[in-house]
């Protein structure tokens, strides 16, 4: 199960002392209601996240639903990834093609900042991708666009085919000694 692999990766990193930060529209439950990282009391509206209450955890788990302002959100998270290079910083698009609105940030900073300014970022962008009847605009994260800007190991573009791959991708992103932006074509 994809969501379980994802949450296990986050939980294991937080247990080990790492910070995990995830933003995007409706990320707490998962855009397609798959994640359920936060639950709400129906009477009080109080929010509870299990990953914030792991016994003996040394790290921090942060998750924020953000507005549909992709350029601003991706830009902010990119900056956050520079300020805290030891955190797993993730931005998830509601639909993969929504990254189009942040294309200037992707081209001018994420894909080229290491070459231009020697700035390393480990930002992860999760882009839901797959043809499941949402129409041509919401079915493709434009994988070809990311492959076209990939050169000289500037970014990683992956399309995992199993939950185990997702688990290891997320853990590897924070545990390896070097940082590169990671673009994940995630299932819907």
XYZ file of C-alpha atoms in Angstrom:
188
model
C 0.000 0.000 0.000
C 1.493 3.326 -1.136
C 0.282 5.477 1.746
C 1.501 3.025 4.353
C 4.966 2.847 2.771
C 5.071 6.641 2.709
C 3.991 7.033 6.350
C 6.402 4.299 7.490
C 9.266 6.139 5.779
C 8.295 9.400 7.505
C 7.833 7.735 10.881
C 11.163 5.916 10.724
C 12.979 9.141 9.824
C 11.308 11.068 12.660
C 12.170 8.217 15.068
C 15.811 8.519 13.994
C 15.902 12.275 14.601
C 15.172 13.788 11.200
C 12.707 16.538 10.353
C 10.010 15.692 7.808
C 8.041 18.608 6.325
C 5.217 18.139 3.804
C 3.078 20.830 2.206
C 0.539 21.007 -0.585
C -3.174 21.358 -1.021
C -4.978 18.730 1.021
C -1.822 16.760 1.948
C -3.059 15.838 5.412
C -5.608 13.378 4.089
C -3.963 13.013 0.694
C -5.419 14.607 -2.395
C -7.133 11.382 -3.370
C -7.932 10.440 0.233
C -5.110 7.938 0.492
C -2.803 9.281 3.185
C -4.904 10.116 6.273
C -1.894 11.528 8.164
C -4.237 13.715 10.207
C -7.555 12.828 11.748
C -10.098 15.234 13.177
C -12.448 14.911 16.133
C -15.955 15.286 14.692
C -17.243 17.105 17.740
C -14.389 19.470 18.581
C -12.646 19.708 15.212
C -9.348 19.048 16.982
C -6.616 17.653 14.753
C -4.377 14.720 15.691
C -1.372 13.364 13.779
C 0.124 10.075 14.925
C 3.527 10.983 13.473
C 3.747 13.941 15.878
C 3.304 11.603 18.846
C 5.783 8.792 18.237
C 7.158 7.518 21.520
C 10.856 8.264 21.815
C 10.996 10.161 18.510
C 13.973 12.469 18.197
C 12.848 14.299 15.077
C 9.982 16.537 14.042
C 7.022 15.931 11.722
C 5.344 18.924 10.082
C 2.466 18.824 7.636
C 0.602 21.830 6.273
C -2.275 22.120 3.852
C -1.371 25.034 1.613
C -3.410 27.184 -0.751
C -3.501 26.567 -4.472
C -0.676 29.015 -5.140
C 1.886 26.629 -6.559
C 4.557 29.161 -7.533
C 4.596 30.666 -4.031
C 4.457 27.316 -2.239
C 7.148 25.620 -4.339
C 9.342 28.718 -4.002
C 8.903 28.754 -0.228
C 9.622 25.032 0.154
C 12.662 25.316 -2.115
C 13.966 28.081 0.159
C 13.180 25.992 3.229
C 15.195 23.104 1.772
C 18.201 25.437 1.467
C 17.898 26.736 5.031
C 17.468 23.275 6.576
C 19.395 20.844 4.357
C 18.980 18.036 6.890
C 15.172 18.044 6.618
C 13.100 15.996 4.207
C 11.137 18.815 2.543
C 8.274 17.707 0.291
C 5.782 19.637 -1.815
C 2.916 17.629 -3.264
C 0.792 18.903 -6.129
C -2.906 18.221 -5.993
C -2.601 17.149 -9.617
C 0.802 16.704 -11.218
C 0.139 19.210 -13.979
C -0.287 21.931 -11.319
C 3.503 22.144 -11.247
C 3.133 24.064 -14.530
C 2.244 27.141 -12.494
C 5.604 26.855 -10.667
C 7.659 26.260 -13.807
C 9.750 29.420 -13.346
C 10.842 28.237 -9.878
C 11.573 24.775 -11.266
C 13.625 26.063 -14.226
C 15.429 28.980 -12.594
C 16.103 27.507 -9.150
C 15.394 23.806 -8.637
C 16.978 22.549 -11.877
C 19.819 25.055 -12.154
C 20.802 26.589 -8.774
C 23.568 24.093 -8.145
C 25.253 24.995 -11.426
C 24.585 28.745 -11.166
C 25.185 29.413 -7.476
C 26.474 26.138 -5.960
C 23.281 25.868 -3.897
C 22.253 22.292 -3.087
C 18.625 21.412 -2.449
C 17.024 18.122 -1.513
C 13.477 19.329 -2.245
C 11.069 16.531 -3.141
C 8.177 17.249 -5.486
C 5.426 14.627 -5.533
C 3.395 14.899 -8.700
C 0.343 12.639 -9.055
C 0.522 11.058 -12.489
C -1.585 8.501 -14.318
C -4.487 8.280 -16.699
C -7.504 7.535 -14.544
C -10.272 9.489 -16.190
C -9.488 12.955 -14.844
C -9.059 14.318 -18.358
C -5.925 15.311 -20.264
C -4.965 18.191 -17.975
C -5.166 16.348 -14.655
C -3.816 12.976 -15.780
C -0.244 13.874 -16.662
C 2.457 15.433 -14.470
C 4.381 16.143 -17.675
C 7.149 13.615 -17.063
C 8.714 14.608 -20.392
C 9.118 18.213 -19.201
C 11.230 17.117 -16.227
C 13.277 14.707 -18.316
C 13.976 17.536 -20.775
C 15.511 19.743 -18.053
C 17.501 16.909 -16.445
C 21.210 17.197 -17.252
C 24.523 16.512 -15.530
C 22.868 15.031 -12.425
C 20.989 18.245 -11.612
C 17.728 16.515 -10.607
C 16.364 13.023 -10.068
C 13.155 12.088 -11.888
C 11.580 8.809 -10.806
C 8.426 6.815 -11.439
C 8.289 4.196 -8.659
C 6.398 1.018 -9.441
C 5.942 -0.370 -5.917
C 5.322 0.880 -2.369
C 8.719 -0.523 -1.340
C 10.413 1.718 -3.897
C 8.543 4.736 -2.499
C 9.639 3.856 1.051
C 13.291 3.592 0.034
C 13.207 6.684 -2.210
C 12.003 8.863 0.648
C 14.466 7.471 3.168
C 17.358 7.652 0.700
C 16.618 11.296 0.016
C 17.470 12.281 3.584
C 20.042 9.612 4.471
C 22.441 9.986 1.536
C 25.346 12.373 1.893
C 24.560 14.533 -1.155
C 21.395 16.425 -2.025
C 19.620 16.644 -5.364
C 16.021 17.653 -6.026
C 13.781 14.599 -6.395
C 10.758 14.626 -8.700
C 8.420 11.677 -8.015
C 5.628 10.742 -10.398
C 3.273 9.355 -7.751
C 0.239 7.147 -8.332
C -3.263 8.547 -7.962
